[in-house]
Amino acid sequence: MKALFSHYILRLMQNKKNLILYLCLTIGSIMMAIVLSSQKTSFAHVAVLQDSSLPSLYQNNVDIQYVTSYPDETDLITKKYDAVVEMKNQQLSIHSYKNDKFCEQLLYLLTNSTNTISNKQHTGETIFGFMMMFVMMEALFYTTLYGEDKDTRMLKRIGLSGFSIIKYLIVHSGMSIFLSFGSTWLVLFVAKMFNIDIGMSLGQYAILIFILTVFATAFAMMMNSLLDRESTGLTASSLIVLTSLLSGTFYSFVSEDGIIGLCIRFLPQKVFMDFASHINHLTSTQWMGVGYIGGMIFVFLIIALVMTKKSIIIKS
Amino acid sequence: MRYLRVLFLDMKNLFTNLAWLFYAIVFPLLLIGILGYLTRDDYGIHIQSYDYYGVTLMIFSILNTATIAANAFMEERIKRGNLRIVYSPISSSWIYMSKIISAAIFDLICHLFVIVILVNAFEFHLGNHYVSLLILMIIGELFSAALGVCMCCLLKSESLSNQILSLIIQLTAALGGVFFSLERFGHMFTTLSYLSPIKWMIQSCFLCIYDQKILPVYLCISAFIVGFIICIGLCQMNWKGEDCL
């Protein structure tokens, strides 16, 4: 077992380029999340055409930019501005691609003094959501060595040598958990040392990241055991990106109604986000979520084990 | 004729692989459908969210040609075929050139198919200058196929180059606002998003479709041509026939 450990580290060290790349990505994602969570959110960004007859507009909830010429339609499509406001026949006219309800609400907020609506997301939640995808990618990278062993028939040799396959899998998943957990947590630790607001305590992060890395490793091991080396990277990474986006880990921009909304609630990333947002006062829903994640981890690992054993038997 | 034969076999190899057909046709359609459906409240009736995601995700899939080209070039079972071509009376540069061309044509056909479905099913707007957009698409496919093959030549390994490529593409895509526009997060993120070349492409496509400005599209095309030439040059310098296989 010790030999396997040192072998793993030796092989990983041959691939320093990727190690550094993933470390940089983790650091980058966390930094981006920190910057993003300190941003002010508002109901809408609006471009107002400058006009002498313009009445005074309230800026409590709306981010207003005064422009001299009419902006490109592209700015509306890419959401630089949600709407363009101009004076037409002594009345405010709103040009927007959004629905009528939005326009009415915007007009109300512009012309009436209201309190600030705050729906700012918790800092810790944003940071955790951002790094979720990268942690899962990291686990995928750390388990490629297992996929390599499987494809090059090294695993068969190891199996024939009498070394227990369960031990082999434990070493590989253990190393993957340890490395992805360590690198992510260390970045947060350094951030904390520099007195940057990271939202949650390091202990809470440790719990969250630990569950996440175990889950990510189980998922990566399963994907590696099911597919060959070439398709694993492609399939697993696109799955990770798709599910992370849908669960709103970066930015919850999706409306959660209908059947798809129901499906999204069952995505593991969504469960993680829910757990992170209620970390200070956990209820039974969150514990059920943890149980759900635990069950998924168990199933993934069982599939990985069975498939690995199968691949050894058939080929030998 | 011999050269065409190699090209034809490469094409056949791509078209008969279900996984790649799925990746090139179903995956973008699925993404556009799901993301567009979920964000339908962000847009109205006149311009739908499918119009935004149609453009951005098509660009994303065009760049993803790189991974398909890398796969078609150095997959284990194709390496053996490549080795045989090295010893046949064909210029060895044609091995990667034919992979680039076949991957680009394969993805071009798949993506055109996707666009036809989009236009018919989701009333996807293409504007009046669709010829320039088509040229951008063709050159874009060629560039990304060359990029994938070039990474393979540099790294000598398909899985490694695919991992790095998909990571870079996904990162620039997220930064460029493929999945959701970063512009609403304020000035800093807008500036950041302009670091990503995908943002430039998206912006120029929207300018062409909705503002009738064609110049940015041609700037993009020329940038792609320069990139394509650089990639081919790198391939030529690093490709040493059987040593790479």
Coordinates of C-alpha atoms in Angstrom, one line a residue:
Chain A
M1 CA 0.0 0.0 0.0
K2 CA 2.9 2.3 0.8
A3 CA 4.4 1.5 -2.5
L4 CA 1.2 2.5 -4.2
F5 CA 1.1 5.8 -2.4
S6 CA 4.6 6.7 -3.4
H7 CA 4.0 5.5 -6.9
Y8 CA 1.0 7.7 -7.2
I9 CA 2.8 10.8 -6.0
L10 CA 5.7 10.0 -8.3
R11 CA 3.5 9.8 -11.3
L12 CA 1.6 12.9 -10.3
M13 CA 4.8 14.9 -10.0
Q14 CA 5.6 14.0 -13.6
N15 CA 2.6 16.1 -14.6
K16 CA 3.5 19.3 -12.8
K17 CA 2.1 21.5 -15.6
N18 CA -1.5 20.3 -14.8
L19 CA -1.0 20.4 -11.1
I20 CA -0.1 24.1 -11.3
L21 CA -2.9 24.8 -13.8
Y22 CA -5.5 23.4 -11.5
L23 CA -4.1 25.2 -8.5
C24 CA -4.3 28.5 -10.5
L25 CA -7.9 27.7 -11.5
T26 CA -8.9 27.1 -7.9
I27 CA -7.3 30.4 -6.8
G28 CA -8.8 32.2 -9.7
S29 CA -12.3 31.0 -9.0
I30 CA -12.2 31.8 -5.4
M31 CA -10.8 35.3 -6.1
M32 CA -13.5 35.9 -8.6
A33 CA -16.2 34.8 -6.2
I34 CA -14.8 37.1 -3.5
V35 CA -14.9 40.1 -5.9
L36 CA -18.4 39.1 -7.2
S37 CA -19.9 38.8 -3.7
S38 CA -18.8 42.3 -2.8
Q39 CA -20.6 43.8 -5.8
K40 CA -23.8 45.7 -5.4
T41 CA -26.9 44.2 -6.9
S42 CA -29.7 46.2 -8.3
F43 CA -33.1 45.5 -10.0
A44 CA -32.0 46.6 -13.4
H45 CA -29.3 48.5 -15.4
V46 CA -30.9 51.2 -17.5
A47 CA -29.5 53.5 -20.1
V48 CA -31.2 56.9 -20.1
L49 CA -31.0 59.2 -23.1
Q50 CA -30.1 62.6 -21.9
D51 CA -32.9 65.1 -22.4
S52 CA -33.6 68.5 -21.0
S53 CA -37.2 67.6 -20.2
L54 CA -36.2 64.5 -18.2
P55 CA -37.9 64.3 -14.8
S56 CA -35.8 63.3 -11.8
L57 CA -35.4 59.6 -11.6
Y58 CA -35.0 57.5 -8.4
Q59 CA -31.8 55.5 -8.3
N60 CA -32.5 53.3 -5.2
N61 CA -33.0 50.1 -7.0
V62 CA -32.1 50.9 -10.5
D63 CA -28.6 51.5 -11.8
I64 CA -28.9 54.4 -14.2
Q65 CA -26.4 55.4 -16.9
Y66 CA -26.9 58.6 -18.8
V67 CA -26.0 58.3 -22.5
T68 CA -26.0 60.9 -25.2
S69 CA -26.7 58.7 -28.2
Y70 CA -28.9 55.7 -28.6
P71 CA -27.0 52.5 -27.6
D72 CA -26.6 49.5 -29.9
E73 CA -29.3 46.8 -29.8
T74 CA -26.5 44.4 -28.9
D75 CA -26.1 46.1 -25.5
L76 CA -29.7 45.1 -24.8
I77 CA -29.2 41.5 -26.0
T78 CA -26.1 41.0 -23.9
K79 CA -27.7 42.5 -20.9
K80 CA -25.4 45.5 -20.6
Y81 CA -28.6 47.4 -20.2
D82 CA -31.9 45.9 -19.4
A83 CA -33.8 48.7 -20.9
V84 CA -33.3 52.0 -22.7
V85 CA -35.4 54.9 -21.3
E86 CA -36.1 58.1 -23.3
M87 CA -38.5 60.9 -23.4
K88 CA -41.2 60.6 -26.1
N89 CA -44.1 63.1 -26.2
Q90 CA -43.4 64.3 -22.6
Q91 CA -43.6 60.8 -21.3
L92 CA -41.1 58.2 -20.3
S93 CA -40.8 55.5 -22.9
I94 CA -39.1 52.2 -22.2
H95 CA -37.5 50.1 -24.8
S96 CA -36.7 46.6 -23.6
Y97 CA -36.6 43.0 -24.7
K98 CA -38.1 41.9 -21.5
N99 CA -41.8 41.3 -20.8
D100 CA -44.3 43.9 -20.0
K101 CA -44.4 43.1 -16.3
F102 CA -40.8 44.1 -16.1
C103 CA -41.4 47.4 -17.9
E104 CA -44.2 48.3 -15.5
Q105 CA -42.1 47.5 -12.5
L106 CA -39.2 49.4 -13.8
L107 CA -41.3 52.5 -14.5
Y108 CA -42.7 52.3 -11.0
L109 CA -39.2 52.1 -9.4
L110 CA -37.9 54.9 -11.6
T111 CA -40.7 57.3 -10.7
N112 CA -41.5 56.4 -7.1
S113 CA -39.3 56.6 -4.1
T114 CA -39.0 53.1 -2.6
N115 CA -36.8 51.4 -0.1
T116 CA -33.8 49.4 -1.4
I117 CA -34.7 45.8 -2.2
S118 CA -31.8 43.7 -1.1
N119 CA -31.4 40.2 -2.3
K120 CA -27.7 39.9 -1.9
Q121 CA -26.4 36.3 -1.7
H122 CA -24.3 35.2 1.2
T123 CA -20.6 35.6 0.5
G124 CA -19.7 32.1 1.6
E125 CA -22.4 30.7 -0.6
T126 CA -21.1 32.5 -3.6
I127 CA -17.6 31.4 -3.0
F128 CA -18.6 27.8 -2.4
G129 CA -20.8 27.8 -5.5
F130 CA -18.0 29.1 -7.7
M131 CA -15.4 26.6 -6.6
M132 CA -17.8 23.7 -6.8
M133 CA -17.2 23.1 -10.5
F134 CA -13.5 23.5 -10.3
V135 CA -13.2 21.1 -7.4
M136 CA -15.1 18.5 -9.4
M137 CA -12.8 19.1 -12.3
E138 CA -9.8 18.7 -10.0
A139 CA -11.1 15.3 -8.8
L140 CA -11.5 14.3 -12.4
F141 CA -7.9 15.2 -13.0
Y142 CA -6.5 13.3 -9.9
T143 CA -8.4 10.2 -10.9
T144 CA -7.0 10.1 -14.5
L145 CA -4.1 7.9 -13.2
Y146 CA -6.7 5.2 -12.3
G147 CA -8.2 5.5 -15.8
E148 CA -4.7 5.2 -17.3
D149 CA -4.0 2.0 -15.2
K150 CA -7.2 0.6 -16.4
D151 CA -6.6 1.3 -20.1
T152 CA -3.0 0.2 -20.2
R153 CA -3.9 -3.1 -18.5
M154 CA -1.7 -2.1 -15.5
L155 CA -4.7 -2.8 -13.3
K156 CA -4.9 -6.4 -14.5
R157 CA -1.3 -6.9 -13.5
I158 CA -1.9 -5.4 -10.1
G159 CA -4.9 -7.6 -9.7
L160 CA -3.0 -10.7 -10.7
S161 CA -0.1 -9.9 -8.4
G162 CA -2.5 -10.6 -5.5
F163 CA -2.9 -7.0 -4.4
S164 CA -6.4 -6.3 -3.2
I165 CA -8.3 -4.2 -5.7
I166 CA -10.3 -2.6 -2.9
K167 CA -7.1 -1.3 -1.4
Y168 CA -6.0 0.0 -4.8
L169 CA -9.2 1.9 -5.2
I170 CA -9.0 3.3 -1.6
V171 CA -5.5 4.6 -2.3
H172 CA -6.5 6.3 -5.5
S173 CA -9.7 7.8 -4.2
G174 CA -8.0 8.7 -0.9
M175 CA -5.3 10.6 -2.7
S176 CA -7.7 12.4 -4.9
I177 CA -9.8 13.4 -1.9
F178 CA -6.8 14.5 0.0
L179 CA -5.2 16.5 -2.8
S180 CA -8.4 18.3 -4.0
F181 CA -9.5 19.0 -0.5
G182 CA -6.0 20.2 0.6
S183 CA -5.5 22.6 -2.3
T184 CA -8.9 24.2 -2.1
W185 CA -8.9 24.5 1.6
L186 CA -5.4 25.9 1.7
V187 CA -6.4 28.7 -0.7
L188 CA -9.2 29.7 1.6
F189 CA -6.9 29.5 4.6
V190 CA -4.5 31.9 2.9
A191 CA -7.4 34.2 2.0
K192 CA -8.4 34.1 5.7
M193 CA -4.9 34.9 6.8
F194 CA -5.0 38.1 4.6
N195 CA -8.2 39.1 6.4
I196 CA -10.4 38.7 3.4
D197 CA -14.0 38.2 4.1
I198 CA -14.8 34.7 3.0
G199 CA -18.3 34.5 4.6
M200 CA -18.0 31.2 6.5
S201 CA -15.6 29.9 9.1
L202 CA -12.8 27.7 8.0
G203 CA -14.3 24.8 9.9
Q204 CA -17.6 25.1 8.0
Y205 CA -15.7 25.3 4.8
A206 CA -13.8 22.2 5.7
I207 CA -17.0 20.2 6.2
L208 CA -18.5 21.4 3.0
I209 CA -15.4 20.9 0.9
F210 CA -14.8 17.5 2.4
I211 CA -18.2 16.2 1.5
L212 CA -17.9 17.8 -2.0
T213 CA -14.5 16.2 -2.6
V214 CA -15.7 12.8 -1.5
F215 CA -18.6 13.1 -3.8
A216 CA -16.5 14.5 -6.7
T217 CA -14.0 11.7 -6.4
A218 CA -16.7 9.0 -6.2
F219 CA -18.2 10.5 -9.4
A220 CA -14.9 10.7 -11.2
M221 CA -14.0 7.1 -10.2
M222 CA -17.3 5.9 -11.5
M223 CA -16.9 7.7 -14.8
N224 CA -13.4 6.4 -15.2
S225 CA -14.6 2.8 -14.5
L226 CA -17.5 3.0 -16.9
L227 CA -15.8 4.7 -19.9
D228 CA -12.4 4.5 -21.5
R229 CA -9.8 7.1 -20.9
E230 CA -10.6 9.3 -24.0
S231 CA -14.3 9.6 -23.4
T232 CA -14.1 10.1 -19.6
G233 CA -12.6 13.5 -19.7
L234 CA -15.0 14.7 -22.4
T235 CA -18.2 13.2 -21.0
A236 CA -17.6 13.9 -17.3
S237 CA -16.4 17.5 -17.8
S238 CA -19.4 18.3 -19.9
L239 CA -21.7 16.7 -17.4
I240 CA -20.1 18.7 -14.6
V241 CA -20.4 22.0 -16.5
L242 CA -24.0 21.4 -17.4
T243 CA -25.2 20.3 -14.0
S244 CA -23.3 23.1 -12.3
L245 CA -24.8 25.7 -14.5
L246 CA -28.3 24.4 -14.1
S247 CA -28.0 24.3 -10.3
G248 CA -27.1 28.0 -10.4
T249 CA -23.8 27.6 -8.7
F250 CA -22.4 30.6 -10.5
Y251 CA -25.4 32.7 -10.7
S252 CA -29.0 31.6 -10.2
F253 CA -30.4 32.9 -13.5
V254 CA -32.9 30.2 -14.1
S255 CA -36.5 30.1 -13.1
E256 CA -37.3 27.0 -11.1
D257 CA -40.7 26.0 -12.1
G258 CA -42.2 23.1 -14.0
I259 CA -40.7 19.7 -14.5
I260 CA -37.2 20.9 -15.2
G261 CA -37.2 22.9 -12.0
L262 CA -38.2 19.8 -10.1
C263 CA -35.3 17.9 -11.8
I264 CA -32.9 20.6 -10.9
R265 CA -33.7 20.2 -7.2
F266 CA -32.3 16.6 -7.4
L267 CA -29.0 17.7 -8.8
P268 CA -26.3 17.2 -6.3
Q269 CA -24.9 20.7 -6.8
K270 CA -28.2 22.1 -5.9
V271 CA -28.3 20.1 -2.7
F272 CA -24.8 21.4 -1.9
M273 CA -25.9 24.9 -2.4
D274 CA -28.9 24.4 -0.2
F275 CA -26.6 22.9 2.5
A276 CA -24.2 25.9 2.2
S277 CA -26.9 28.5 2.5
H278 CA -28.3 26.9 5.6
I279 CA -25.0 26.0 7.2
N280 CA -25.7 28.0 10.3
H281 CA -29.2 26.6 11.1
L282 CA -29.5 23.1 9.6
T283 CA -32.9 21.6 9.4
S284 CA -34.1 18.2 8.6
T285 CA -34.3 19.1 4.8
Q286 CA -30.6 19.7 4.8
W287 CA -29.8 16.4 6.6
M288 CA -32.0 14.6 4.1
G289 CA -29.9 16.3 1.4
V290 CA -26.7 15.0 3.1
G291 CA -28.2 11.6 3.2
Y292 CA -29.0 11.8 -0.5
I293 CA -25.5 12.8 -1.3
G294 CA -24.2 10.0 0.9
G295 CA -26.3 7.5 -0.9
M296 CA -25.1 8.8 -4.3
I297 CA -21.5 8.5 -3.1
F298 CA -22.1 4.9 -2.0
V299 CA -23.8 4.0 -5.3
F300 CA -21.0 5.6 -7.3
L301 CA -18.3 3.8 -5.4
I302 CA -20.1 0.4 -5.7
I303 CA -20.4 0.9 -9.4
A304 CA -16.7 1.8 -9.7
L305 CA -15.8 -1.3 -7.6
V306 CA -18.0 -3.7 -9.6
M307 CA -16.8 -2.3 -13.0
T308 CA -13.2 -2.5 -12.0
K309 CA -13.5 -6.1 -10.9
K310 CA -15.4 -6.9 -14.0
S311 CA -12.8 -5.3 -16.3
I312 CA -10.1 -7.4 -14.7
I313 CA -11.9 -10.7 -14.9
I314 CA -13.0 -10.4 -18.5
K315 CA -9.7 -9.3 -19.9
S316 CA -7.6 -12.0 -18.0
Chain B
M1 CA -6.4 10.8 -55.6
R2 CA -4.5 9.1 -52.8
Y3 CA -4.8 12.3 -50.8
L4 CA -8.6 12.4 -51.3
R5 CA -8.8 8.8 -50.3
V6 CA -7.2 9.6 -46.9
L7 CA -9.5 12.5 -46.5
F8 CA -12.5 10.4 -47.3
L9 CA -11.6 7.7 -44.8
D10 CA -11.1 10.3 -42.1
M11 CA -14.5 11.7 -42.9
K12 CA -16.1 8.3 -42.8
N13 CA -14.4 7.6 -39.5
L14 CA -16.0 10.7 -38.0
F15 CA -19.5 10.3 -39.4
T16 CA -19.8 6.7 -38.3
N17 CA -18.9 7.5 -34.7
L18 CA -22.1 8.0 -32.7
A19 CA -20.5 9.6 -29.8
W20 CA -19.1 12.4 -32.0
L21 CA -22.4 12.9 -33.8
F22 CA -24.1 13.2 -30.4
Y23 CA -21.5 15.7 -29.2
A24 CA -21.8 17.8 -32.4
I25 CA -25.5 17.8 -32.9
V26 CA -27.5 16.8 -29.8
F27 CA -25.3 18.4 -27.2
P28 CA -25.6 22.0 -28.5
L29 CA -29.3 21.6 -29.2
L30 CA -29.9 20.3 -25.7
L31 CA -27.9 23.1 -24.1
I32 CA -29.7 25.8 -26.1
G33 CA -33.1 24.2 -25.4
I34 CA -32.6 23.8 -21.7
L35 CA -30.8 27.1 -21.0
G36 CA -33.2 29.0 -23.3
Y37 CA -36.2 27.4 -21.6
L38 CA -35.0 28.1 -18.1
T39 CA -34.1 31.8 -18.8
R40 CA -37.2 32.5 -20.9
D41 CA -38.3 35.1 -18.3
D42 CA -35.2 37.1 -18.9
Y43 CA -36.3 38.0 -22.4
G44 CA -39.7 38.7 -23.9
I45 CA -41.6 37.6 -26.9
H46 CA -40.0 39.6 -29.6
I47 CA -36.4 38.6 -28.8
Q48 CA -36.3 35.2 -27.1
S49 CA -33.6 33.8 -24.9
Y50 CA -33.1 31.2 -27.7
D51 CA -31.7 34.1 -29.8
Y52 CA -29.1 34.8 -27.2
Y53 CA -28.1 31.2 -26.4
G54 CA -28.4 30.2 -30.1
V55 CA -25.5 32.6 -31.0
T56 CA -23.4 32.0 -27.9
L57 CA -23.7 28.3 -27.7
M58 CA -23.1 27.9 -31.5
I59 CA -19.8 29.8 -31.0
F60 CA -19.0 27.5 -28.1
S61 CA -19.7 24.4 -30.1
I62 CA -17.6 25.8 -33.0
L63 CA -14.7 26.1 -30.7
N64 CA -15.3 22.7 -29.3
T65 CA -14.4 21.3 -32.7
A66 CA -10.9 21.5 -31.3
T67 CA -11.6 18.5 -29.0
I68 CA -13.2 16.5 -31.8
A69 CA -10.2 17.2 -34.1
A70 CA -7.8 16.2 -31.4
N71 CA -9.8 13.0 -30.9
A72 CA -9.9 12.3 -34.6
F73 CA -6.2 12.8 -34.8
M74 CA -4.6 10.9 -32.0
E75 CA -7.2 8.4 -30.7
E76 CA -5.5 5.0 -30.0
R77 CA -7.2 3.1 -32.8
I78 CA -6.4 5.9 -35.3
K79 CA -2.8 6.2 -34.4
R80 CA -2.1 2.8 -36.0
G81 CA -3.7 4.0 -39.2
N82 CA -1.7 7.2 -39.1
L83 CA 1.5 5.1 -38.7
R84 CA 0.6 3.2 -41.9
I85 CA 0.1 6.5 -43.8
V86 CA 3.5 7.7 -42.6
Y87 CA 5.1 4.8 -44.5
S88 CA 2.9 5.3 -47.6
P89 CA 3.9 7.5 -50.5
I90 CA 1.9 10.5 -49.1
S91 CA 3.5 13.7 -47.7
S92 CA 3.4 13.2 -43.9
S93 CA 2.0 16.7 -43.4
W94 CA -1.2 15.5 -45.1
I95 CA -1.9 13.3 -42.1
Y96 CA -2.7 16.2 -39.9
M97 CA -4.0 18.4 -42.7
S98 CA -6.6 15.8 -43.6
K99 CA -7.7 15.5 -40.0
I100 CA -8.1 19.3 -39.7
I101 CA -10.1 19.5 -42.9
S102 CA -12.3 16.4 -42.2
A103 CA -13.0 17.6 -38.6
A104 CA -13.9 21.1 -39.8
I105 CA -16.2 19.7 -42.6
F106 CA -17.8 17.2 -40.2
D107 CA -18.6 19.9 -37.6
L108 CA -19.7 22.4 -40.2
I109 CA -22.3 20.0 -41.5
C110 CA -23.5 19.1 -38.0
H111 CA -23.7 22.7 -36.9
L112 CA -25.5 23.8 -40.0
F113 CA -28.0 21.1 -39.3
V114 CA -28.4 22.4 -35.7
I115 CA -28.9 26.0 -37.1
V116 CA -31.6 24.8 -39.5
I117 CA -33.4 23.2 -36.6
L118 CA -33.0 26.3 -34.5
V119 CA -34.4 28.6 -37.3
N120 CA -37.4 26.3 -37.8
A121 CA -38.2 25.3 -34.3
F122 CA -37.2 28.3 -32.2
E123 CA -37.6 31.2 -34.7
F124 CA -33.9 31.9 -34.4
H125 CA -32.9 35.3 -35.8
L126 CA -30.0 35.4 -38.2
G127 CA -30.3 38.9 -39.6
N128 CA -29.7 39.9 -43.2
H129 CA -26.0 39.2 -43.4
Y130 CA -26.0 35.5 -43.0
V131 CA -23.4 35.0 -45.7
S132 CA -20.7 36.8 -43.5
L133 CA -21.8 34.7 -40.6
L134 CA -21.4 31.6 -42.6
I135 CA -17.9 32.6 -43.6
L136 CA -17.1 33.3 -40.0
M137 CA -18.4 29.8 -39.1
I138 CA -16.3 28.1 -41.8
I139 CA -13.1 29.9 -40.8
G140 CA -13.9 29.4 -37.1
E141 CA -14.3 25.6 -37.6
L142 CA -11.0 25.5 -39.5
F143 CA -9.2 27.4 -36.9
S144 CA -10.5 25.4 -33.9
A145 CA -9.8 22.1 -35.7
A146 CA -6.3 23.3 -36.4
L147 CA -6.0 24.4 -32.7
G148 CA -6.9 20.9 -31.5
V149 CA -4.5 19.2 -33.9
C150 CA -1.8 21.7 -33.0
M151 CA -2.2 21.0 -29.3
C152 CA -1.9 17.3 -30.0
C153 CA 1.3 17.9 -32.0
L154 CA 2.7 19.9 -29.2
L155 CA 1.8 17.7 -26.3
K156 CA 2.0 14.3 -28.1
S157 CA -1.0 13.0 -26.2
E158 CA -4.6 13.1 -27.0
S159 CA -6.1 12.9 -23.5
L160 CA -3.8 15.5 -22.0
S161 CA -4.4 18.0 -24.9
N162 CA -8.1 17.3 -24.7
Q163 CA -8.2 18.0 -21.0
I164 CA -6.3 21.2 -21.3
L165 CA -8.3 22.3 -24.4
S166 CA -11.7 21.7 -22.9
L167 CA -10.7 23.5 -19.7
I168 CA -9.4 26.5 -21.6
I169 CA -12.4 26.6 -23.9
Q170 CA -14.9 26.3 -21.0
L171 CA -13.1 29.0 -19.0
T172 CA -13.0 31.4 -21.9
A173 CA -16.6 30.6 -22.7
A174 CA -17.7 31.3 -19.1
L175 CA -15.7 34.5 -19.1
G176 CA -17.0 35.5 -22.5
G177 CA -20.6 35.2 -21.4
V178 CA -21.6 32.0 -23.3
F179 CA -23.8 30.7 -20.4
F180 CA -24.9 34.0 -19.0
S181 CA -23.8 37.5 -19.8
L182 CA -21.3 39.0 -17.4
E183 CA -22.1 42.6 -18.5
R184 CA -24.7 42.9 -15.8
F185 CA -22.1 42.6 -13.1
G186 CA -20.7 46.0 -13.7
H187 CA -17.7 47.6 -15.3
M188 CA -15.0 45.3 -13.9
F189 CA -16.6 42.2 -15.2
T190 CA -17.3 43.7 -18.6
T191 CA -13.6 44.6 -19.0
L192 CA -12.7 41.1 -17.7
S193 CA -15.0 39.5 -20.2
Y194 CA -13.3 41.3 -23.1
L195 CA -10.2 39.3 -22.3
S196 CA -11.9 36.3 -23.7
P197 CA -11.8 36.0 -27.5
I198 CA -15.2 34.3 -27.3
K199 CA -16.6 37.6 -26.1
W200 CA -15.3 39.3 -29.2
M201 CA -16.9 36.7 -31.4
I202 CA -20.3 37.0 -29.6
Q203 CA -20.2 40.7 -29.7
S204 CA -19.4 40.8 -33.4
C205 CA -22.1 38.3 -34.2
F206 CA -24.7 40.3 -32.3
L207 CA -23.6 43.5 -33.9
C208 CA -23.9 41.9 -37.3
I209 CA -27.4 40.4 -36.6
Y210 CA -29.1 43.2 -34.7
D211 CA -27.2 46.3 -35.6
Q212 CA -26.2 45.6 -39.2
K213 CA -22.5 46.2 -38.6
I214 CA -20.4 43.7 -40.6
L215 CA -16.9 45.1 -40.0
P216 CA -16.4 43.3 -36.6
V217 CA -17.2 40.0 -38.2
Y218 CA -14.5 40.4 -40.8
L219 CA -12.1 41.5 -38.1
C220 CA -12.9 38.2 -36.4
I221 CA -12.4 36.3 -39.6
S222 CA -9.0 37.8 -40.2
A223 CA -8.0 37.0 -36.6
F224 CA -9.0 33.4 -37.2
I225 CA -7.0 33.2 -40.4
V226 CA -3.9 34.5 -38.6
G227 CA -4.5 32.0 -35.8
F228 CA -5.0 29.2 -38.3
I229 CA -1.7 30.0 -40.0
I230 CA 0.1 30.0 -36.7
C231 CA -1.4 26.7 -35.7
I232 CA -0.5 25.1 -39.0
G233 CA 3.1 26.5 -38.6
L234 CA 3.4 25.0 -35.1
C235 CA 2.1 21.7 -36.4
Q236 CA 4.6 21.7 -39.3
M237 CA 7.5 22.4 -36.8
N238 CA 6.5 19.8 -34.3
W239 CA 5.2 17.0 -36.4
K240 CA 7.8 14.4 -36.9
G241 CA 5.9 11.5 -38.4
E242 CA 6.2 8.3 -36.5
D243 CA 8.0 9.9 -33.6
C244 CA 4.8 11.5 -32.5
L245 CA 2.6 8.4 -32.7

